[in-house]
Amino acid sequence: MTETVPTGPPPTQTTDDAGRIELTPGAFPSDSPFANEDLRPVPVSERKWTTYNFAALWISMAHCIPSWTLASGLVALGMDWKQAVFTIALANVIVLLPMLATGHAGPKYGIPFPVLARASFGLRGANIPALIRAAVACGWFGIQTWIGGSGIFALGSKLTGGEWENASKIAGNPWPLWLCFLLFWAVQIAIIYRGMDFLRHFENWAAPFVIVGAFVLLIWIAVQADGFGQLLSQPSRLGWGADFWPVFFPSLMGMIGFWATLSLNIPDFTRFGASQKAQTWGQSLGLPTTMTLFAILAVLVTAGSEVVYGEAIWDPVALAAKADNAFGLLFALITVLVATISVNIAANVVSPAYDLANLAPKFINFRTGALITGVIGILIFPWKLISTPEFYIFTWLGVVGGLLGTVAGILIADYWIIRRTVLHLADLYTPGGRYWYSAGWNWKAVAAFVVGGVLAVGGSYSTVNAEGQKNGPFPVDGLIPFLKPLADYGWAVGLATSLLLYVVLMGGREREPQPQDAA
């Protein structure tokens, strides 16, 4: 009997019963300039994150000071609390959809966001979305670190009887504030240096701790207020008619922009998922429910503060600082510390660490990328960005959301429409493979990004306040005046435009892989 000798090269990847794919032994091209140990696919045996892990990740990330104060920005624009909570809830349901779409590649292939982007942009072209995401994350990291450091300073100053506030100043701020900022920065870098598994354990216990802290704050203010005051009965200044919708849509895009960053790089986390069910249910249970609950808590606590102190205090740090009990202050301090660390590391350090590693895999690993992120987070002078809330909340989120929505449209189109979720792992690391395109660049993806990005943010404009001053850095008529009507819908415009254009330019669905493509 004659043995049948298989023809063609051996397969480079295998699929288990759950549909999870990994490279065969020796298939990972470790000598490739586009590969290192941090970017390689996570082995199936190491994909352990459960539904609870993903839910805990989102619970701990959503419970941060900026998300607490989102409702205040909407109320300041004229919404009542019900309209503000509705806007936040709807935005998070919407942003969950691209989150799940891009997150699918994580448990299936074990790859991070910049490697997934290589399938559409090319091995070199993937640096465009990766560096955009990294730049945004570095900015957010610096801002969140300054917020966290400022929170520690505020509560510490209360504990010291105000001595910190009266300390000598450096560059216009008391020196203990700079010390809190730098110490908070160092703690975050130390945690991320322990690796992703340590981060998983940190998020697991941080999530319930922060939830307890938020409810303790609610109970405390409810006891003090003996009710929740006038804020809950205050009518909307906008109503539900013609005055509401011009405020609602840009606000909705801004709220979507708040987590648009994670809708791109969520594979950085889902690559450790034990199954698709774990990431789907974990994110669905964790994101929209937590953000909505947190918005309601913020409204109730702020309403109580209005009764007790005669003014609506939306900043939880400023509110906690009014407590006279030393134990209460320390508990609030720890809660702020844990809440801010958990969101900042997960949302703003993990992604740029991978993104920067993708830029030069042979010279930058995950830990080095995290350190670079931390340094850039200081060099952007976050204390200056945070000093102008209009720019920080609305202009920043609107423009960032538009650009990131454009990238998300291309990734979703490529993975779901063009390739039907079929990827060839080895080629994602190999020059000359199927994702090499033209010298590592897929110019069709670049073209879709440019067109979508221009339509999404080209009409960015600034409003004018009652004193006739601009609220933002853009011209009142928009950067490109005829695109101004699109600016309020930037995220949706960017995502839809780039998705459709990319499909058209790529000519529809990719051909079915041939037997020789298995290599």
Short mmCIF file of C-alpha atoms in Angstrom, two decimals:
data_model
loop_
_atom_site.label_atom_id
_atom_site.label_comp_id
_atom_site.label_asym_id
_atom_site.label_seq_id
_atom_site.Cartn_x
_atom_site.Cartn_y
_atom_site.Cartn_z
CA MET A 1 0.00 0.00 0.00
CA THR A 2 1.38 3.38 -0.98
CA GLU A 3 1.26 6.24 1.52
CA THR A 4 -0.31 9.48 0.37
CA VAL A 5 2.14 12.29 0.85
CA PRO A 6 0.41 15.64 1.52
CA THR A 7 1.21 18.28 -1.06
CA GLY A 8 1.87 21.92 -0.40
CA PRO A 9 3.22 23.59 2.71
CA PRO A 10 1.93 22.56 6.13
CA PRO A 11 -0.87 24.63 7.72
CA THR A 12 0.24 27.52 9.89
CA GLN A 13 -2.82 27.69 12.17
CA THR A 14 -5.24 25.34 13.89
CA THR A 15 -8.83 25.74 15.09
CA ASP A 16 -10.26 24.21 18.27
CA ASP A 17 -13.85 23.09 18.91
CA ALA A 18 -14.79 26.56 20.18
CA GLY A 19 -13.61 28.20 16.95
CA ARG A 20 -10.50 29.71 18.55
CA ILE A 21 -7.51 29.86 16.23
CA GLU A 22 -3.82 29.79 17.06
CA LEU A 23 -0.55 29.37 15.20
CA THR A 24 1.02 25.96 14.87
CA PRO A 25 4.42 25.43 16.55
CA GLY A 26 7.13 27.23 14.64
CA ALA A 27 4.70 29.23 12.50
CA PHE A 28 5.25 32.53 14.29
CA PRO A 29 7.97 34.43 12.38
CA SER A 30 9.83 35.71 15.42
CA ASP A 31 12.65 37.03 13.23
CA SER A 32 10.23 39.32 11.37
CA PRO A 33 10.70 43.08 11.91
CA PHE A 34 6.94 43.20 12.55
CA ALA A 35 6.90 40.69 15.40
CA ASN A 36 7.74 40.46 19.07
CA GLU A 37 6.45 38.46 22.03
CA ASP A 38 3.94 41.13 23.10
CA LEU A 39 2.33 41.32 19.65
CA ARG A 40 2.18 37.59 18.92
CA PRO A 41 -1.19 35.81 19.17
CA VAL A 42 -2.11 34.73 22.70
CA PRO A 43 -2.08 30.91 22.88
CA VAL A 44 -5.51 29.35 23.43
CA SER A 45 -4.33 27.97 26.77
CA GLU A 46 -3.72 31.53 28.00
CA ARG A 47 -7.09 32.96 26.92
CA LYS A 48 -8.70 32.84 30.37
CA TRP A 49 -10.78 36.01 30.84
CA THR A 50 -14.38 35.19 31.79
CA THR A 51 -17.67 37.09 31.55
CA TYR A 52 -17.01 38.47 35.03
CA ASN A 53 -13.53 39.66 34.07
CA PHE A 54 -14.88 41.70 31.16
CA ALA A 55 -17.83 43.02 33.16
CA ALA A 56 -15.48 43.97 36.00
CA LEU A 57 -13.18 45.70 33.52
CA TRP A 58 -16.01 47.94 32.33
CA ILE A 59 -17.43 48.54 35.79
CA SER A 60 -14.05 49.72 37.05
CA MET A 61 -13.39 51.81 33.92
CA ALA A 62 -16.82 53.48 33.88
CA HIS A 63 -16.53 54.54 37.52
CA CYS A 64 -14.19 57.49 37.11
CA ILE A 65 -14.45 61.20 37.80
CA PRO A 66 -14.91 62.32 34.15
CA SER A 67 -17.77 59.84 33.57
CA TRP A 68 -19.37 60.97 36.86
CA THR A 69 -19.38 64.57 35.63
CA LEU A 70 -20.68 63.82 32.11
CA ALA A 71 -24.25 64.41 33.26
CA SER A 72 -23.29 67.82 34.65
CA GLY A 73 -22.08 68.93 31.22
CA LEU A 74 -25.40 67.97 29.67
CA VAL A 75 -27.42 69.63 32.44
CA ALA A 76 -25.33 72.77 31.95
CA LEU A 77 -26.37 72.73 28.28
CA GLY A 78 -30.01 72.93 29.33
CA MET A 79 -31.12 69.29 29.64
CA ASP A 80 -32.95 68.04 32.69
CA TRP A 81 -31.53 65.02 34.50
CA LYS A 82 -33.78 62.55 32.66
CA GLN A 83 -32.65 63.84 29.24
CA ALA A 84 -29.01 63.71 30.36
CA VAL A 85 -29.27 60.11 31.59
CA PHE A 86 -31.14 59.11 28.42
CA THR A 87 -28.43 60.65 26.21
CA ILE A 88 -25.65 58.87 28.12
CA ALA A 89 -27.49 55.53 28.09
CA LEU A 90 -28.25 55.69 24.36
CA ALA A 91 -24.67 56.67 23.50
CA ASN A 92 -23.29 53.67 25.36
CA VAL A 93 -25.71 51.25 23.74
CA ILE A 94 -24.64 52.61 20.34
CA VAL A 95 -20.91 52.48 21.03
CA LEU A 96 -21.29 48.92 22.36
CA LEU A 97 -22.05 47.68 18.82
CA PRO A 98 -18.65 48.54 17.23
CA MET A 99 -17.07 47.48 20.53
CA LEU A 100 -18.44 43.96 20.09
CA ALA A 101 -17.70 43.95 16.34
CA THR A 102 -14.00 44.74 16.70
CA GLY A 103 -13.72 42.74 19.93
CA HIS A 104 -14.71 39.54 18.08
CA ALA A 105 -11.20 39.10 16.65
CA GLY A 106 -9.69 38.96 20.13
CA PRO A 107 -10.97 35.61 21.46
CA LYS A 108 -10.91 34.09 17.96
CA TYR A 109 -7.32 34.97 17.01
CA GLY A 110 -5.67 36.27 20.20
CA ILE A 111 -4.33 39.41 18.48
CA PRO A 112 -4.20 43.04 19.72
CA PHE A 113 -5.68 46.03 17.92
CA PRO A 114 -2.59 47.15 15.91
CA VAL A 115 -2.13 43.63 14.53
CA LEU A 116 -5.81 43.45 13.58
CA ALA A 117 -5.41 46.79 11.79
CA ARG A 118 -2.68 45.23 9.60
CA ALA A 119 -5.33 43.18 7.78
CA SER A 120 -6.94 46.35 6.43
CA PHE A 121 -4.18 49.00 6.44
CA GLY A 122 -1.19 46.74 5.74
CA LEU A 123 1.73 45.84 7.97
CA ARG A 124 3.20 49.34 7.76
CA GLY A 125 -0.03 51.24 7.17
CA ALA A 126 -1.42 49.95 10.47
CA ASN A 127 0.81 52.48 12.20
CA ILE A 128 -1.62 55.22 11.12
CA PRO A 129 -4.59 54.05 13.23
CA ALA A 130 -2.24 52.75 15.93
CA LEU A 131 -0.48 56.09 16.40
CA ILE A 132 -3.74 58.04 16.28
CA ARG A 133 -5.12 55.79 19.01
CA ALA A 134 -1.85 56.06 20.94
CA ALA A 135 -1.82 59.87 20.73
CA VAL A 136 -5.38 60.06 22.04
CA ALA A 137 -4.57 57.63 24.85
CA CYS A 138 -1.47 59.57 25.87
CA GLY A 139 -3.57 62.72 26.08
CA TRP A 140 -6.23 61.00 28.17
CA PHE A 141 -3.59 59.37 30.38
CA GLY A 142 -2.10 62.75 31.25
CA ILE A 143 -5.51 64.31 31.86
CA GLN A 144 -6.73 61.45 34.05
CA THR A 145 -3.47 61.40 35.99
CA TRP A 146 -3.78 65.12 36.68
CA ILE A 147 -7.43 64.63 37.76
CA GLY A 148 -6.44 61.77 40.06
CA GLY A 149 -3.50 63.68 41.50
CA SER A 150 -5.69 66.73 42.02
CA GLY A 151 -8.25 64.59 43.83
CA ILE A 152 -5.61 63.22 46.18
CA PHE A 153 -4.35 66.76 46.76
CA ALA A 154 -7.84 68.11 47.53
CA LEU A 155 -8.63 65.41 50.07
CA GLY A 156 -5.11 65.50 51.53
CA SER A 157 -5.38 69.25 51.96
CA LYS A 158 -8.60 68.74 53.88
CA LEU A 159 -6.89 66.21 56.17
CA THR A 160 -4.02 68.64 56.82
CA GLY A 161 -6.29 71.53 57.62
CA GLY A 162 -5.54 73.37 54.42
CA GLU A 163 -1.76 73.43 54.86
CA TRP A 164 -1.17 71.92 51.43
CA GLU A 165 -3.07 74.72 49.74
CA ASN A 166 -0.88 77.29 51.46
CA ALA A 167 2.39 75.56 50.56
CA SER A 168 4.94 77.31 48.35
CA LYS A 169 4.11 77.21 44.64
CA ILE A 170 5.94 75.81 41.66
CA ALA A 171 4.75 76.93 38.19
CA GLY A 172 1.62 78.39 39.75
CA ASN A 173 0.56 75.32 41.76
CA PRO A 174 1.38 74.25 45.35
CA TRP A 175 4.27 71.82 45.45
CA PRO A 176 2.20 69.06 47.17
CA LEU A 177 -0.07 69.05 44.09
CA TRP A 178 2.92 68.28 41.85
CA LEU A 179 4.01 65.58 44.30
CA CYS A 180 0.53 63.97 44.25
CA PHE A 181 0.56 64.08 40.45
CA LEU A 182 3.97 62.40 40.17
CA LEU A 183 3.24 59.78 42.84
CA PHE A 184 -0.04 58.92 41.17
CA TRP A 185 1.79 58.64 37.85
CA ALA A 186 4.40 56.29 39.36
CA VAL A 187 1.79 53.99 40.95
CA GLN A 188 0.07 53.48 37.59
CA ILE A 189 3.30 52.72 35.75
CA ALA A 190 4.27 50.23 38.49
CA ILE A 191 0.95 48.37 38.15
CA ILE A 192 1.08 48.08 34.37
CA TYR A 193 4.69 46.89 34.59
CA ARG A 194 3.36 43.80 36.36
CA GLY A 195 1.60 42.74 33.14
CA MET A 196 -1.91 42.04 31.88
CA ASP A 197 -2.66 39.18 34.27
CA PHE A 198 -1.96 41.41 37.26
CA LEU A 199 -4.20 44.06 35.68
CA ARG A 200 -7.01 41.49 35.44
CA HIS A 201 -6.75 40.76 39.16
CA PHE A 202 -6.61 44.48 39.98
CA GLU A 203 -9.76 45.22 37.94
CA ASN A 204 -11.58 42.27 39.55
CA TRP A 205 -11.41 43.74 43.03
CA ALA A 206 -11.42 47.41 41.98
CA ALA A 207 -14.87 47.07 40.35
CA PRO A 208 -16.89 46.09 43.46
CA PHE A 209 -14.85 48.43 45.66
CA VAL A 210 -15.67 51.48 43.54
CA ILE A 211 -19.36 50.52 43.31
CA VAL A 212 -19.51 50.32 47.11
CA GLY A 213 -17.76 53.70 47.33
CA ALA A 214 -20.29 55.33 45.00
CA PHE A 215 -23.26 53.98 46.98
CA VAL A 216 -21.64 55.02 50.28
CA LEU A 217 -21.43 58.57 48.88
CA LEU A 218 -25.11 58.36 47.86
CA ILE A 219 -26.22 57.12 51.30
CA TRP A 220 -24.14 59.78 53.05
CA ILE A 221 -25.58 62.67 51.05
CA ALA A 222 -29.12 61.25 51.32
CA VAL A 223 -28.85 61.19 55.11
CA GLN A 224 -27.49 64.75 55.13
CA ALA A 225 -30.10 66.05 52.68
CA ASP A 226 -33.16 64.15 53.95
CA GLY A 227 -34.26 64.05 50.31
CA PHE A 228 -32.93 64.98 46.93
CA GLY A 229 -34.13 68.51 46.48
CA GLN A 230 -35.08 70.59 43.51
CA LEU A 231 -32.60 69.33 40.92
CA LEU A 232 -34.73 66.25 40.19
CA SER A 233 -37.84 68.36 39.59
CA GLN A 234 -36.07 71.09 37.64
CA PRO A 235 -37.60 71.22 34.12
CA SER A 236 -35.53 71.09 30.98
CA ARG A 237 -34.67 74.49 29.51
CA LEU A 238 -34.74 72.85 26.08
CA GLY A 239 -37.95 70.84 26.21
CA TRP A 240 -38.31 68.03 23.66
CA GLY A 241 -38.90 70.24 20.65
CA ALA A 242 -36.85 72.31 18.22
CA ASP A 243 -34.45 73.55 20.90
CA PHE A 244 -33.57 70.06 22.13
CA TRP A 245 -32.35 68.26 19.01
CA PRO A 246 -29.57 70.72 18.02
CA VAL A 247 -28.09 70.12 21.47
CA PHE A 248 -28.91 66.41 21.65
CA PHE A 249 -27.08 65.17 18.55
CA PRO A 250 -23.65 66.79 19.16
CA SER A 251 -23.98 65.77 22.81
CA LEU A 252 -24.76 62.20 21.75
CA MET A 253 -21.68 62.16 19.49
CA GLY A 254 -19.59 63.52 22.35
CA MET A 255 -20.84 60.82 24.71
CA ILE A 256 -20.07 58.19 22.06
CA GLY A 257 -16.63 59.75 21.65
CA PHE A 258 -16.00 59.17 25.36
CA TRP A 259 -15.55 55.43 24.73
CA ALA A 260 -14.84 55.54 20.97
CA THR A 261 -11.20 54.94 21.84
CA LEU A 262 -11.99 51.56 23.40
CA SER A 263 -14.22 50.56 20.47
CA LEU A 264 -10.97 50.40 18.48
CA ASN A 265 -8.52 48.79 20.82
CA ILE A 266 -10.88 46.46 22.70
CA PRO A 267 -9.06 43.48 21.05
CA ASP A 268 -6.15 44.38 23.35
CA PHE A 269 -8.34 42.91 26.11
CA THR A 270 -10.60 40.43 24.33
CA ARG A 271 -7.52 38.61 23.02
CA PHE A 272 -7.34 37.13 26.51
CA GLY A 273 -11.00 36.04 26.41
CA ALA A 274 -11.91 32.41 27.02
CA SER A 275 -14.76 32.59 24.48
CA GLN A 276 -16.88 34.90 22.34
CA LYS A 277 -19.67 34.48 24.88
CA ALA A 278 -17.41 35.81 27.64
CA GLN A 279 -16.51 39.02 25.81
CA THR A 280 -20.02 39.58 24.39
CA TRP A 281 -21.93 39.12 27.62
CA GLY A 282 -19.21 40.70 29.75
CA GLN A 283 -19.16 43.89 27.71
CA SER A 284 -22.94 44.03 27.26
CA LEU A 285 -23.52 43.67 30.99
CA GLY A 286 -20.65 45.94 31.96
CA LEU A 287 -20.66 49.02 29.71
CA PRO A 288 -24.16 50.45 29.07
CA THR A 289 -25.61 49.38 32.42
CA THR A 290 -22.71 50.77 34.45
CA MET A 291 -22.52 54.09 32.62
CA THR A 292 -26.28 54.59 32.99
CA LEU A 293 -26.23 53.64 36.68
CA PHE A 294 -23.26 55.92 37.29
CA ALA A 295 -25.05 58.83 35.57
CA ILE A 296 -28.10 58.27 37.80
CA LEU A 297 -25.91 58.11 40.92
CA ALA A 298 -24.18 61.34 39.88
CA VAL A 299 -27.53 63.10 39.45
CA LEU A 300 -28.91 61.86 42.79
CA VAL A 301 -25.77 62.73 44.75
CA THR A 302 -25.53 66.15 43.11
CA ALA A 303 -29.20 66.82 43.84
CA GLY A 304 -28.56 65.97 47.48
CA SER A 305 -25.57 68.32 47.58
CA GLU A 306 -27.81 71.11 46.34
CA VAL A 307 -30.04 70.64 49.39
CA VAL A 308 -27.20 70.39 51.92
CA TYR A 309 -24.83 73.05 50.62
CA GLY A 310 -27.08 75.30 48.57
CA GLU A 311 -25.28 74.53 45.31
CA ALA A 312 -25.05 71.60 42.93
CA ILE A 313 -21.61 70.01 43.42
CA TRP A 314 -20.95 67.68 40.49
CA ASP A 315 -17.31 66.93 41.37
CA PRO A 316 -17.29 63.93 43.76
CA VAL A 317 -13.88 64.94 45.11
CA ALA A 318 -15.06 68.44 45.99
CA LEU A 319 -18.15 66.95 47.62
CA ALA A 320 -16.23 64.34 49.63
CA ALA A 321 -13.85 67.06 50.83
CA LYS A 322 -16.77 68.70 52.66
CA ALA A 323 -17.03 65.72 55.03
CA ASP A 324 -15.72 66.33 58.55
CA ASN A 325 -15.05 62.68 59.40
CA ALA A 326 -11.40 61.67 58.93
CA PHE A 327 -12.31 58.05 58.15
CA GLY A 328 -14.80 59.23 55.53
CA LEU A 329 -12.16 61.40 53.90
CA LEU A 330 -9.66 58.54 53.79
CA PHE A 331 -12.27 56.19 52.34
CA ALA A 332 -13.12 58.78 49.67
CA LEU A 333 -9.42 59.28 48.95
CA ILE A 334 -8.85 55.55 48.41
CA THR A 335 -11.99 55.26 46.29
CA VAL A 336 -10.87 58.11 44.02
CA LEU A 337 -7.41 56.59 43.79
CA VAL A 338 -8.67 53.11 42.86
CA ALA A 339 -11.33 54.40 40.44
CA THR A 340 -8.96 56.65 38.52
CA ILE A 341 -6.13 54.12 38.38
CA SER A 342 -8.41 51.35 37.12
CA VAL A 343 -9.79 53.38 34.21
CA ASN A 344 -6.55 55.12 33.32
CA ILE A 345 -4.42 52.01 33.08
CA ALA A 346 -6.98 49.94 31.21
CA ALA A 347 -8.18 52.66 28.84
CA ASN A 348 -5.08 54.78 28.35
CA VAL A 349 -1.93 52.73 28.97
CA VAL A 350 -2.62 49.26 27.58
CA SER A 351 -3.50 50.49 24.09
CA PRO A 352 -0.58 52.87 23.44
CA ALA A 353 1.80 50.31 24.92
CA TYR A 354 0.77 47.88 22.17
CA ASP A 355 0.49 50.65 19.56
CA LEU A 356 4.01 51.94 20.19
CA ALA A 357 5.33 48.39 20.22
CA ASN A 358 3.75 47.97 16.78
CA LEU A 359 5.75 50.98 15.55
CA ALA A 360 9.10 49.31 16.24
CA PRO A 361 8.57 45.75 17.56
CA LYS A 362 12.28 44.96 17.77
CA PHE A 363 13.02 47.98 19.98
CA ILE A 364 9.79 48.62 21.91
CA ASN A 365 8.01 45.99 23.98
CA PHE A 366 4.82 46.34 26.00
CA ARG A 367 6.53 47.68 29.13
CA THR A 368 8.68 50.14 27.19
CA GLY A 369 5.58 51.38 25.36
CA ALA A 370 3.82 51.91 28.70
CA LEU A 371 6.75 53.97 29.99
CA ILE A 372 6.79 56.10 26.82
CA THR A 373 3.05 56.66 27.25
CA GLY A 374 3.63 57.86 30.80
CA VAL A 375 6.35 60.29 29.76
CA ILE A 376 4.26 61.74 26.92
CA GLY A 377 1.34 62.04 29.34
CA ILE A 378 3.43 64.50 31.36
CA LEU A 379 4.92 66.35 28.39
CA ILE A 380 1.50 67.32 26.97
CA PHE A 381 0.95 69.55 30.05
CA PRO A 382 -2.42 68.02 31.02
CA TRP A 383 -2.98 70.73 33.64
CA LYS A 384 -3.36 73.19 30.76
CA LEU A 385 -5.79 70.98 28.83
CA ILE A 386 -7.99 70.47 31.86
CA SER A 387 -8.12 74.21 32.55
CA THR A 388 -10.56 74.74 29.65
CA PRO A 389 -13.56 72.40 30.11
CA GLU A 390 -15.21 73.33 26.80
CA PHE A 391 -12.11 72.25 24.91
CA TYR A 392 -11.54 69.20 27.12
CA ILE A 393 -15.04 67.73 27.09
CA PHE A 394 -16.69 68.80 23.86
CA THR A 395 -14.06 69.80 21.29
CA TRP A 396 -11.68 67.02 22.37
CA LEU A 397 -14.33 64.31 22.43
CA GLY A 398 -16.01 65.46 19.23
CA VAL A 399 -12.86 65.55 17.09
CA VAL A 400 -11.40 62.42 18.63
CA GLY A 401 -14.70 60.59 18.17
CA GLY A 402 -14.86 61.55 14.50
CA LEU A 403 -11.36 60.29 13.71
CA LEU A 404 -11.70 57.09 15.71
CA GLY A 405 -15.11 56.38 14.20
CA THR A 406 -13.47 56.58 10.78
CA VAL A 407 -10.88 53.96 11.75
CA ALA A 408 -13.56 51.75 13.30
CA GLY A 409 -15.55 51.81 10.05
CA ILE A 410 -12.57 50.47 8.10
CA LEU A 411 -11.76 47.76 10.63
CA ILE A 412 -15.37 46.56 10.80
CA ALA A 413 -15.76 46.61 7.00
CA ASP A 414 -12.55 44.66 6.46
CA TYR A 415 -13.09 42.04 9.17
CA TRP A 416 -16.83 41.43 8.77
CA ILE A 417 -17.68 42.31 5.15
CA ILE A 418 -14.49 41.78 3.14
CA ARG A 419 -12.98 38.81 5.00
CA ARG A 420 -16.04 37.33 6.79
CA THR A 421 -13.90 37.07 9.97
CA VAL A 422 -11.31 34.88 8.21
CA LEU A 423 -7.71 35.93 8.90
CA HIS A 424 -4.38 34.23 8.28
CA LEU A 425 -2.30 34.85 11.37
CA ALA A 426 1.20 34.23 10.06
CA ASP A 427 0.69 36.74 7.24
CA LEU A 428 -0.14 39.45 9.77
CA TYR A 429 3.54 39.33 10.79
CA THR A 430 5.20 38.44 7.48
CA PRO A 431 6.50 40.93 4.88
CA GLY A 432 5.37 39.86 1.43
CA GLY A 433 2.28 38.04 2.70
CA ARG A 434 -1.33 38.66 1.79
CA TYR A 435 -1.51 41.76 4.00
CA TRP A 436 1.63 43.33 2.55
CA TYR A 437 -0.34 45.12 -0.21
CA SER A 438 1.99 47.80 -1.69
CA ALA A 439 5.23 47.77 0.33
CA GLY A 440 3.24 47.30 3.51
CA TRP A 441 0.55 49.91 2.74
CA ASN A 442 -3.05 49.42 1.67
CA TRP A 443 -3.64 52.77 0.01
CA LYS A 444 -7.35 52.01 -0.37
CA ALA A 445 -7.69 51.95 3.42
CA VAL A 446 -5.67 55.16 3.69
CA ALA A 447 -7.93 56.82 1.10
CA ALA A 448 -11.07 55.71 2.96
CA PHE A 449 -9.60 57.06 6.20
CA VAL A 450 -8.71 60.44 4.70
CA VAL A 451 -12.11 60.94 3.07
CA GLY A 452 -14.03 59.74 6.12
CA GLY A 453 -11.86 61.81 8.46
CA VAL A 454 -12.30 65.02 6.45
CA LEU A 455 -16.08 64.58 6.34
CA ALA A 456 -16.19 63.74 10.06
CA VAL A 457 -14.08 66.56 11.48
CA GLY A 458 -13.55 68.99 8.59
CA GLY A 459 -16.54 71.05 9.64
CA SER A 460 -15.45 71.34 13.29
CA TYR A 461 -16.51 74.70 14.65
CA SER A 462 -16.61 76.73 17.86
CA THR A 463 -19.69 78.28 19.40
CA VAL A 464 -19.87 81.82 20.76
CA ASN A 465 -20.88 82.58 24.34
CA ALA A 466 -23.03 85.45 25.58
CA GLU A 467 -19.97 87.72 25.79
CA GLY A 468 -19.12 87.09 22.15
CA GLN A 469 -16.10 84.88 22.93
CA LYS A 470 -15.36 81.60 21.15
CA ASN A 471 -15.76 78.37 23.09
CA GLY A 472 -13.07 76.39 21.33
CA PRO A 473 -10.10 76.58 18.94
CA PHE A 474 -11.99 76.32 15.62
CA PRO A 475 -13.47 79.04 13.41
CA VAL A 476 -17.10 79.82 14.15
CA ASP A 477 -18.00 78.95 10.54
CA GLY A 478 -16.05 75.68 10.71
CA LEU A 479 -12.65 74.62 9.38
CA ILE A 480 -14.33 73.81 6.07
CA PRO A 481 -17.56 75.85 6.18
CA PHE A 482 -19.68 73.71 3.85
CA LEU A 483 -18.94 70.66 6.03
CA LYS A 484 -20.11 72.38 9.22
CA PRO A 485 -23.55 70.65 9.17
CA LEU A 486 -21.78 67.27 9.45
CA ALA A 487 -19.64 68.24 12.43
CA ASP A 488 -22.36 67.49 14.98
CA TYR A 489 -22.53 63.90 13.75
CA GLY A 490 -18.77 63.31 13.38
CA TRP A 491 -18.50 59.80 14.80
CA ALA A 492 -21.43 58.46 12.80
CA VAL A 493 -20.34 60.27 9.60
CA GLY A 494 -16.77 59.00 9.90
CA LEU A 495 -17.78 55.41 10.60
CA ALA A 496 -20.43 55.17 7.86
CA THR A 497 -18.37 56.95 5.20
CA SER A 498 -15.16 54.98 5.71
CA LEU A 499 -17.03 51.67 5.96
CA LEU A 500 -18.92 52.14 2.69
CA LEU A 501 -15.99 53.65 0.78
CA TYR A 502 -13.61 50.91 1.92
CA VAL A 503 -15.99 48.17 0.75
CA VAL A 504 -16.36 49.88 -2.63
CA LEU A 505 -12.61 50.40 -3.08
CA MET A 506 -11.80 46.82 -2.08
CA GLY A 507 -14.37 45.47 -4.53
CA GLY A 508 -16.53 43.60 -2.06
CA ARG A 509 -15.91 40.27 -0.39
CA GLU A 510 -12.43 38.73 -0.56
CA ARG A 511 -12.18 35.57 -2.63
CA GLU A 512 -12.45 32.28 -0.78
CA PRO A 513 -9.02 31.08 0.43
CA GLN A 514 -7.49 28.44 -1.81
CA PRO A 515 -5.74 25.35 -0.43
CA GLN A 516 -2.30 26.85 -1.02
CA ASP A 517 -3.31 29.87 1.08
CA ALA A 518 -3.06 27.81 4.26
CA ALA A 519 0.64 28.53 4.52
#
